[in-house]
C-alpha cells in the first residue's frame, strides 16, 4: 500500500513540475477564475468548446503542488471529451475526494493519485479547485471560490 502511495506521489510531483496544458487559450469560448482562500491557490481555466466537445483546454495561475497537479490532470482528463462527459467526471472526482478515507476508491486513472487528499480536509479544496473552476467556466460564470 505504501508503494502505491509512493507511485501516486510521483504522479503528483510530475504534474506539478511539468504541468500539462499550462497556458492561456487565445480563442477560448469559456473561461473562469477560481480561488481557494484557505490555501491561496488561484487559477484561470480556459476552454474551447466546439458543438458539445471540449476541443482545447488550458490553465494558468499559481498555487500549491496539489492544486497545480490537479489542474494539470484535469485538463488532460477532459480534453477531447463532451461537456456531458466532463461534468460526469467532475461528479466522480468530487465523490472520490470527499468520501471517507476508509471508503473504496473508484479507479479514475491518474486522477486516482489525488484520492489521498481525503485524509487531509484542507487539501480537498486544493484538489477540487480546478474542477470547480472548470464547472464555472462551462456555466459561463466568471469566477468561483471554494468557500
Ligand atoms: Zn492549495
Short mmCIF file of C-alpha atoms and ligand atoms in Angstrom, two decimals:
data_model
loop_
_atom_site.label_atom_id
_atom_site.label_comp_id
_atom_site.label_asym_id
_atom_site.label_seq_id
_atom_site.Cartn_x
_atom_site.Cartn_y
_atom_site.Cartn_z
CA UNK A 1 0.00 0.00 0.00
CA UNK A 2 2.83 2.43 0.79
CA UNK A 3 4.38 1.58 -2.58
CA UNK A 4 1.12 2.58 -4.18
CA UNK A 5 1.19 5.88 -2.28
CA UNK A 6 4.73 6.48 -3.50
CA UNK A 7 3.61 5.90 -7.05
CA UNK A 8 0.74 8.34 -6.60
CA UNK A 9 3.09 10.88 -5.10
CA UNK A 10 5.32 10.53 -8.16
CA UNK A 11 2.36 11.31 -10.44
CA UNK A 12 1.51 14.43 -8.42
CA UNK A 13 5.13 15.64 -8.34
CA UNK A 14 5.49 15.05 -12.07
CA UNK A 15 2.35 17.08 -12.90
CA UNK A 16 3.46 19.83 -10.52
CA UNK A 17 6.91 20.02 -12.08
CA UNK A 18 5.72 19.75 -15.68
CA UNK A 19 2.10 20.89 -15.72
CA UNK A 20 0.22 19.87 -18.89
CA UNK A 21 -1.74 22.46 -20.88
CA UNK A 22 -0.27 25.24 -18.72
CA UNK A 23 -1.13 28.19 -20.96
CA UNK A 24 -3.90 30.58 -21.86
CA UNK A 25 -6.04 29.91 -24.94
CA UNK A 26 -6.43 32.99 -27.13
CA UNK A 27 -9.65 31.88 -28.82
CA UNK A 28 -11.24 30.33 -25.71
CA UNK A 29 -15.02 30.16 -25.77
CA UNK A 30 -15.22 29.80 -21.99
CA UNK A 31 -13.04 30.97 -19.13
CA UNK A 32 -13.29 31.30 -15.36
CA UNK A 33 -11.09 32.21 -12.45
CA UNK A 34 -11.01 30.04 -9.36
CA UNK A 35 -9.77 30.96 -5.91
CA UNK A 36 -9.17 28.83 -2.85
CA UNK A 37 -8.83 31.30 0.05
CA UNK A 38 -7.86 28.57 2.52
CA UNK A 39 -4.57 27.93 0.72
CA UNK A 40 -4.24 30.93 -1.60
CA UNK A 41 -4.48 28.88 -4.81
CA UNK A 42 -5.58 30.89 -7.83
CA UNK A 43 -6.13 29.64 -11.32
CA UNK A 44 -7.80 30.53 -14.57
CA UNK A 45 -9.24 27.77 -16.73
CA UNK A 46 -9.68 28.32 -20.49
CA UNK A 47 -11.84 26.14 -22.70
CA UNK A 48 -12.58 25.94 -26.35
CA UNK A 49 -15.86 24.17 -26.89
CA UNK A 50 -16.94 23.24 -30.42
CA UNK A 51 -20.50 21.93 -30.55
CA UNK A 52 -20.55 19.97 -27.33
CA UNK A 53 -16.91 18.82 -27.40
CA UNK A 54 -14.10 20.38 -25.37
CA UNK A 55 -11.51 20.62 -28.13
CA UNK A 56 -8.94 22.60 -26.16
CA UNK A 57 -8.31 23.36 -22.52
CA UNK A 58 -5.58 25.21 -20.66
CA UNK A 59 -4.92 26.83 -17.31
CA UNK A 60 -2.74 29.47 -15.71
CA UNK A 61 -2.16 30.51 -12.16
CA UNK A 62 -0.23 29.76 -9.05
CA UNK A 63 -0.83 27.62 -6.05
CA UNK A 64 0.36 24.66 -4.07
CA UNK A 65 1.60 21.44 -5.65
CA UNK A 66 -1.74 19.68 -5.17
CA UNK A 67 -3.78 22.43 -6.84
CA UNK A 68 -1.39 22.69 -9.77
CA UNK A 69 -1.07 18.93 -10.27
CA UNK A 70 -4.83 18.54 -10.05
CA UNK A 71 -5.39 21.30 -12.64
CA UNK A 72 -2.84 19.67 -14.94
CA UNK A 73 -4.54 16.27 -14.64
CA UNK A 74 -7.99 17.81 -15.05
CA UNK A 75 -7.01 19.39 -18.36
CA UNK A 76 -5.60 16.08 -19.61
CA UNK A 77 -8.74 14.26 -18.48
CA UNK A 78 -11.34 16.50 -20.15
CA UNK A 79 -9.58 17.40 -23.40
CA UNK A 80 -11.47 15.84 -26.29
CA UNK A 81 -14.44 14.89 -24.14
CA UNK A 82 -18.00 16.08 -24.46
CA UNK A 83 -19.29 18.63 -21.97
CA UNK A 84 -21.59 15.96 -20.50
CA UNK A 85 -18.65 13.57 -20.05
CA UNK A 86 -16.58 16.30 -18.37
CA UNK A 87 -19.44 17.06 -15.99
CA UNK A 88 -19.84 13.37 -15.17
CA UNK A 89 -16.10 13.18 -14.49
CA UNK A 90 -16.40 16.21 -12.19
CA UNK A 91 -19.03 14.33 -10.18
CA UNK A 92 -16.91 11.17 -9.96
CA UNK A 93 -13.79 13.12 -8.99
CA UNK A 94 -15.70 15.14 -6.40
CA UNK A 95 -17.14 11.95 -4.91
CA UNK A 96 -13.67 10.38 -4.78
CA UNK A 97 -12.03 13.25 -2.85
CA UNK A 98 -14.91 13.80 -0.44
CA UNK A 99 -15.56 10.17 0.54
CA UNK A 100 -14.45 9.00 3.98
CA UNK A 101 -10.77 7.92 3.90
CA UNK A 102 -11.69 4.28 4.53
CA UNK A 103 -14.09 4.06 1.57
CA UNK A 104 -13.04 2.14 -1.54
CA UNK A 105 -11.58 4.32 -4.31
CA UNK A 106 -13.07 4.16 -7.79
CA UNK A 107 -10.35 3.86 -10.44
CA UNK A 108 -10.19 7.16 -12.30
CA UNK A 109 -6.79 6.58 -13.87
CA UNK A 110 -4.20 9.23 -12.99
CA UNK A 111 -6.86 11.23 -11.16
CA UNK A 112 -6.88 8.43 -8.59
CA UNK A 113 -3.49 9.70 -7.40
CA UNK A 114 -5.37 12.54 -5.68
CA UNK A 115 -7.62 10.26 -3.61
CA UNK A 116 -5.19 10.60 -0.69
CA UNK A 117 -6.38 14.16 -0.01
CA UNK A 118 -9.44 12.62 1.67
CA UNK A 119 -7.26 12.24 4.73
CA UNK A 120 -6.40 15.96 4.72
CA UNK A 121 -9.62 18.02 4.64
CA UNK A 122 -7.79 21.29 3.93
CA UNK A 123 -6.27 19.72 0.81
CA UNK A 124 -9.63 18.62 -0.61
CA UNK A 125 -10.24 22.20 -1.74
CA UNK A 126 -6.79 22.39 -3.34
CA UNK A 127 -7.54 19.21 -5.32
CA UNK A 128 -11.04 20.22 -6.35
CA UNK A 129 -10.36 23.88 -7.25
CA UNK A 130 -9.57 23.18 -10.92
CA UNK A 131 -12.74 21.10 -11.24
CA UNK A 132 -14.94 23.78 -9.67
CA UNK A 133 -13.34 26.32 -11.99
CA UNK A 134 -14.00 24.06 -14.99
CA UNK A 135 -17.63 23.79 -13.98
CA UNK A 136 -17.92 27.57 -13.53
CA UNK A 137 -16.39 28.13 -16.99
CA UNK A 138 -18.85 25.70 -18.58
CA UNK A 139 -21.71 27.55 -16.84
CA UNK A 140 -20.32 30.90 -18.13
CA UNK A 141 -19.60 32.09 -14.61
CA UNK A 142 -16.64 34.47 -14.46
CA UNK A 143 -15.28 33.34 -11.14
CA UNK A 144 -15.69 30.81 -8.41
CA UNK A 145 -14.35 30.22 -4.95
CA UNK A 146 -14.11 27.08 -2.85
CA UNK A 147 -15.54 28.96 0.16
ZN1 LIG B 1 -3.57 24.50 -2.15
#
